[in-house]
């Protein structure tokens, strides 16, 4: 039997536990009951996730004496928006949610980001719990407390830091996830290993087939290890003043791809995958990273069913797009580069001809 794993995100009085395991939805009531200021929650979810996972969650809550209502928002990134946020706040008011009611986000990153932001601002902030159901949300967006909606002028441009009271990750939820979404989540798993842990990267090299086959033990290890690393980085740098930016490995190029081809054409994880290869090539070109390590990364990304090549948008277009990345600091493009697999750093000190060169290969 696969055992569950629990780890803490150490943030002083805002510390919380991340529980990872198969079938954990059935334990959600037991895990959450001691954390709730009142035995009442409002679940924000979408119709796709609700069809599979809402009833089991409500049952588990009810068995623990926790009452629940649900707010179902439409599925898709385009609904991570002002109008949807407004609708959620309206529903919270209509059902008389209180400041001590807990908002539970059950879904992928869209539900988690929007639900978390609603919780951050409803009556100046209500408790919040993440139950992520995509691989991307389980290994990335549910941990760290970043919440947001999109503005017509930019993605994630309106939001808040609002840490959850707990993150409950049921790896069985991944069994209903479309394969393409699963692969996109793997990109963030590979990214996490690449910036921080050669041991985890080696584990991925050895165990990728088990992961893709949804082997229960492999899923728990990959998700828990990704969360452990992200939690460690977030604990050291909650508001992304420094080290947390390492988690943007592949994202400077990745965001340019997403914007350039139009959001929705490429999934975020797919763009990050191709972006990581460019960042690795840039690291190699600057004499930092060995050719072998670039090849290891490329091989793993390919085996995960993810793209390694850039869509052909033209070098000048990429440079313009990267200049508009919101993580650009004081005019210089910031890159996360690798010295080795598992050893990354952030720099704004890259000459334009070098960036140009890796966009052209
Ligand atoms: N807050 C952060 O730190 C952070 C980090 C990374 C990404 N994000 C955000 O996350 C969002 C992307 O998240 P995502 O990739 O999870 O996308 P998503 O939430 O749109 O989910 C992808 C698709 O999978 C469906 N789905 C979810 N769980 C399912 C399940 N168990 N079975 C079947 N279908 C399921 C969803 O309905 C959706 O159609 C973006 O908006 C991004 O900005 C936030
Ligand atoms: Zn990402």
XYZ file of C-alpha atoms and ligand atoms in Angstrom:
406
model
C 0.000 0.000 0.000
C 1.227 3.465 -0.849
C 1.778 5.647 2.179
C 0.866 9.309 2.326
C 3.438 11.991 3.047
C 3.072 15.225 4.940
C 5.430 18.158 5.023
C 5.354 21.627 6.483
C 5.742 24.939 4.730
C 7.629 26.870 7.425
C 6.266 30.418 7.404
C 6.023 31.275 11.107
C 2.416 31.747 12.149
C 1.351 31.201 8.519
C 2.942 27.720 8.434
C 0.869 24.910 6.995
C 0.978 21.262 6.052
C 0.938 19.719 2.595
C -0.550 16.225 2.624
C 0.150 14.010 -0.390
C -1.289 10.561 -0.964
C -3.630 8.372 -2.972
C -7.263 8.520 -1.897
C -6.678 11.526 0.382
C -9.960 13.139 -0.636
C -11.625 10.569 1.603
C -9.501 11.900 4.493
C -10.058 15.585 3.751
C -12.687 15.983 6.479
C -10.463 14.402 9.126
C -7.427 16.432 8.042
C -9.254 19.760 7.844
C -11.613 19.569 10.835
C -9.008 20.718 13.411
C -7.984 23.676 11.223
C -11.351 25.255 10.551
C -12.576 28.188 12.669
C -16.154 26.982 12.082
C -17.382 23.639 10.682
C -18.453 25.207 7.410
C -16.709 25.504 4.065
C -17.520 26.837 0.625
C -16.003 24.793 -2.193
C -15.044 26.653 -5.378
C -14.660 24.313 -8.337
C -15.542 23.925 -12.025
C -17.975 21.551 -13.787
C -15.260 19.195 -15.100
C -13.666 18.667 -11.705
C -17.007 18.654 -9.899
C -18.253 15.793 -12.062
C -15.461 13.549 -10.775
C -14.448 14.811 -7.363
C -16.993 17.092 -5.702
C -19.264 14.377 -4.290
C -16.432 12.386 -2.657
C -15.058 15.572 -1.101
C -18.427 16.648 0.299
C -19.017 13.185 1.681
C -15.695 13.185 3.474
C -16.354 16.656 4.926
C -19.827 15.709 6.026
C -18.541 12.549 7.740
C -16.291 14.852 9.797
C -19.209 17.128 10.707
C -18.263 19.876 8.250
C -21.073 21.489 6.262
C -20.299 22.476 2.684
C -21.771 24.482 -0.158
C -20.281 24.816 -3.608
C -19.716 27.561 -6.150
C -19.102 26.240 -9.660
C -17.242 28.572 -12.025
C -16.859 27.899 -15.768
C -13.849 25.881 -16.928
C -10.876 27.610 -18.554
C -8.142 30.212 -18.191
C -10.380 32.884 -19.749
C -12.574 32.664 -16.636
C -9.704 33.598 -14.303
C -11.204 37.033 -14.659
C -12.859 40.022 -12.991
C -16.399 38.922 -13.918
C -15.888 35.419 -12.464
C -14.285 36.838 -9.317
C -17.237 39.177 -8.949
C -19.652 36.261 -9.346
C -17.843 34.243 -6.677
C -17.909 37.187 -4.250
C -21.615 37.682 -4.990
C -22.342 34.028 -4.255
C -20.339 34.200 -1.009
C -22.468 37.154 0.087
C -25.720 35.510 -1.001
C -25.047 32.405 1.036
C -23.868 34.508 3.986
C -20.358 33.183 4.084
C -18.600 34.616 7.101
C -15.024 35.675 7.711
C -14.595 32.459 9.638
C -16.009 30.280 6.866
C -13.243 28.524 4.932
C -12.987 28.647 1.155
C -11.796 25.384 -0.379
C -10.443 25.500 -3.939
C -11.011 22.115 -5.635
C -9.466 22.130 -9.104
C -6.471 23.099 -11.193
C -4.463 26.285 -11.074
C -7.293 28.405 -12.451
C -9.656 27.459 -9.626
C -6.840 27.698 -7.071
C -5.641 31.122 -8.210
C -9.102 32.659 -8.481
C -10.489 30.924 -5.394
C -7.436 31.939 -3.404
C -7.748 35.559 -4.481
C -11.458 35.587 -3.595
C -10.507 34.229 -0.155
C -7.801 36.897 0.183
C -10.217 39.771 -0.346
C -13.636 38.532 0.817
C -14.373 40.545 3.956
C -10.649 41.397 4.078
C -9.625 37.775 4.047
C -11.070 34.379 4.924
C -9.296 31.057 5.578
C -8.406 29.097 2.497
C -7.575 25.475 1.672
C -6.152 24.109 -1.575
C -7.211 20.732 -2.977
C -5.375 20.746 -6.317
C -6.481 18.267 -8.981
C -4.067 18.833 -11.890
C -0.417 17.798 -11.740
C 0.615 21.416 -12.324
C -1.497 22.602 -9.410
C -0.295 19.753 -7.169
C 3.399 20.437 -7.712
C 3.386 24.174 -8.280
C 0.442 26.559 -8.038
C -1.152 25.235 -4.817
C 2.023 25.735 -2.793
C 3.399 29.166 -2.026
C 0.394 31.415 -1.548
C 0.373 33.288 -4.847
C -3.198 34.016 -5.940
C -4.378 36.063 -8.900
C -6.733 36.761 -11.736
C -5.804 37.962 -15.208
C -6.275 41.517 -16.479
C -6.928 42.248 -20.125
C -3.454 43.833 -20.204
C -1.624 40.925 -18.627
C -1.784 37.493 -17.034
C -1.826 37.296 -13.208
C -1.615 41.086 -13.011
C -4.119 41.428 -10.149
C -3.635 39.300 -7.082
C -2.376 38.833 -3.551
C -0.223 36.596 -1.434
C -2.629 34.530 0.664
C -1.257 31.352 2.191
C -3.609 28.387 2.530
C -4.312 26.734 5.912
C -3.504 23.390 4.330
C -2.941 21.731 0.976
C -4.561 18.315 0.525
C -3.261 16.475 -2.528
C -5.036 13.322 -3.644
C -2.865 11.824 -6.357
C -5.810 9.667 -7.481
C -7.359 12.855 -8.914
C -4.708 12.629 -11.645
C -6.395 9.491 -12.990
C -9.097 11.575 -14.668
C -6.721 14.253 -15.968
C -6.219 14.389 -19.767
C -2.803 13.041 -20.766
C -1.693 16.334 -22.308
C -2.405 18.187 -19.049
C -0.468 15.528 -17.149
C 2.565 15.976 -19.400
C 2.379 19.754 -18.963
C 2.516 19.261 -15.206
C 5.570 17.045 -15.638
C 7.395 20.058 -17.084
C 7.149 21.807 -13.696
C 8.322 18.632 -11.934
C 11.364 18.450 -14.229
C 11.962 22.175 -13.688
C 11.921 21.790 -9.915
C 14.462 18.967 -10.057
C 16.630 20.798 -12.584
C 17.065 23.881 -10.404
C 17.478 22.177 -7.075
C 18.147 18.469 -6.932
C 20.275 16.242 -9.133
C 19.132 13.271 -7.009
C 15.486 13.969 -7.831
C 16.411 14.516 -11.482
C 18.126 11.111 -11.538
C 15.052 9.583 -9.907
C 12.931 11.086 -12.707
C 15.293 9.703 -15.344
C 14.887 6.245 -13.815
C 11.169 6.405 -13.011
C 9.528 8.405 -15.780
C 7.736 5.365 -17.260
C 6.195 4.559 -13.841
C 5.029 8.148 -13.502
C 3.467 8.232 -16.942
C 1.738 4.924 -16.122
C 0.322 6.628 -12.978
C 2.011 4.189 -10.609
C 0.735 5.187 -7.141
C 4.101 5.159 -5.329
C 5.837 7.030 -8.130
C 3.153 9.722 -8.202
C 3.341 10.290 -4.459
C 7.128 10.524 -4.580
C 7.214 12.940 -7.528
C 4.501 15.216 -6.123
C 5.784 15.156 -2.535
C 9.387 15.784 -3.605
C 8.343 18.694 -5.852
C 6.309 20.177 -2.998
C 9.155 19.661 -0.536
C 11.542 21.581 -2.766
C 9.035 24.333 -3.530
C 8.138 24.636 0.174
C 11.807 24.989 1.083
C 12.321 27.725 -1.499
C 9.117 29.558 -0.530
C 9.991 29.381 3.180
C 13.297 31.098 2.406
C 11.719 33.751 0.168
C 7.940 34.018 0.537
C 7.523 37.126 -1.614
C 9.964 36.322 -4.382
C 12.637 38.849 -3.553
C 15.368 36.409 -4.505
C 15.643 32.637 -4.420
C 12.011 31.960 -5.328
C 12.807 33.299 -8.784
C 14.759 30.063 -9.417
C 11.380 28.438 -9.951
C 11.074 30.577 -13.072
C 13.640 28.399 -14.853
C 12.471 28.116 -18.473
C 9.795 30.749 -17.884
C 11.432 33.787 -19.512
C 11.486 31.926 -22.823
C 8.274 30.068 -21.906
C 6.190 33.188 -21.352
C 7.444 34.555 -24.665
C 6.233 31.380 -26.395
C 2.832 31.510 -24.673
C 2.282 35.151 -25.555
C 3.752 34.786 -29.038
C 1.620 31.844 -30.157
C -1.398 33.111 -28.201
C -2.370 31.801 -24.782
C -4.152 28.499 -25.110
C -2.321 27.222 -28.190
C 0.518 25.859 -26.106
C -0.138 24.786 -22.543
C 1.967 26.618 -19.970
C 3.969 23.487 -19.165
C 4.695 22.858 -22.835
C 6.059 26.383 -23.214
C 8.131 25.962 -20.056
C 9.533 22.688 -21.429
C 10.797 24.294 -24.640
C 11.877 27.321 -22.583
C 14.015 25.175 -20.275
C 15.926 23.813 -23.266
C 16.697 27.381 -24.436
C 17.810 28.365 -20.927
C 20.045 25.281 -20.800
C 21.526 26.086 -24.226
C 22.162 29.641 -23.044
C 23.900 28.277 -19.940
C 26.036 26.042 -22.151
C 26.894 28.899 -24.494
C 28.074 30.998 -21.558
C 30.439 28.201 -20.546
C 28.481 27.327 -17.412
C 26.777 24.047 -18.219
C 28.253 20.875 -19.720
C 26.877 19.593 -23.017
C 25.983 16.296 -21.290
C 23.655 18.068 -18.870
C 21.885 19.880 -21.727
C 21.390 16.486 -23.363
C 20.065 14.911 -20.143
C 17.491 17.683 -19.864
C 16.504 17.418 -23.500
C 16.143 13.632 -23.251
C 13.943 13.795 -20.156
C 11.724 16.510 -21.621
C 11.296 14.476 -24.817
C 10.486 11.302 -22.897
C 7.822 13.222 -20.965
C 6.137 13.896 -24.318
C 6.945 17.607 -24.204
C 8.280 19.941 -26.915
C 11.969 20.837 -27.013
C 11.949 23.222 -29.992
C 10.702 26.785 -30.149
C 7.780 27.641 -32.385
C 9.130 29.758 -35.244
C 8.170 33.306 -34.365
C 11.402 35.011 -35.421
C 14.241 36.159 -33.206
C 13.237 39.829 -33.047
C 9.711 38.923 -32.009
C 11.065 36.723 -29.188
C 13.318 39.514 -27.954
C 10.394 41.944 -27.865
C 8.231 39.411 -26.077
C 10.912 38.705 -23.478
C 11.399 42.387 -22.818
C 7.785 42.487 -21.712
C 8.018 39.631 -19.227
C 6.690 40.896 -15.889
C 9.706 39.464 -14.090
C 11.970 41.863 -15.939
C 13.834 43.893 -13.350
C 14.930 47.424 -14.177
C 15.006 46.937 -17.905
C 17.312 43.922 -18.062
C 15.959 40.497 -18.978
C 16.444 38.120 -16.072
C 17.337 34.517 -16.790
C 17.567 31.494 -14.578
C 20.681 29.620 -15.703
C 22.185 26.277 -14.717
C 25.715 25.478 -13.580
C 24.793 21.829 -13.271
C 21.581 19.845 -13.058
C 20.337 20.775 -9.570
C 22.296 24.027 -9.347
C 20.659 27.181 -10.720
C 21.051 30.908 -10.272
C 19.364 34.083 -11.485
C 21.148 36.693 -13.548
C 20.325 39.786 -15.559
C 23.856 39.849 -16.884
C 23.480 38.147 -20.252
C 24.580 39.901 -23.428
C 21.994 40.265 -26.163
C 24.064 38.458 -28.843
C 24.121 35.348 -26.627
C 20.347 35.409 -26.195
C 19.985 35.958 -29.921
C 22.276 33.029 -30.674
C 20.230 30.499 -28.704
C 17.009 31.766 -30.261
C 18.487 31.020 -33.669
C 19.721 27.433 -33.151
N -0.198 30.553 -8.053
C 0.906 30.068 -8.574
O 1.959 30.048 -7.957
C 0.841 29.488 -9.958
C 1.918 28.742 -10.446
C 1.803 28.162 -11.702
C 0.647 28.343 -12.451
N -0.382 29.084 -11.947
C -1.625 29.265 -12.701
O -2.240 27.999 -12.854
C -3.086 28.050 -14.000
C -2.924 26.780 -14.789
O -3.299 25.689 -13.979
P -3.648 24.275 -14.594
O -2.577 23.878 -15.522
O -3.982 23.389 -13.464
O -4.910 24.592 -15.529
P -6.486 24.489 -15.281
O -6.846 24.851 -13.906
O -7.121 25.221 -16.394
O -6.742 22.917 -15.478
C -6.490 22.330 -16.723
C -7.702 21.537 -17.217
O -7.829 20.326 -16.481
C -9.150 20.199 -15.952
N -9.037 19.410 -14.724
C -8.551 19.802 -13.540
N -8.444 18.762 -12.711
C -8.899 17.681 -13.376
C -9.027 16.310 -13.065
N -8.593 15.826 -11.897
N -9.552 15.492 -13.988
C -9.936 15.969 -15.208
N -9.805 17.245 -15.592
C -9.295 18.090 -14.673
C -9.601 21.605 -15.780
O -11.011 21.690 -15.717
C -9.026 22.265 -17.030
O -9.845 22.024 -18.136
C -2.708 29.295 -14.772
O -3.723 30.247 -14.634
C -1.435 29.762 -14.089
O -1.290 31.158 -14.125
C -0.297 29.652 -10.724
Zn 5.186 27.570 -14.476
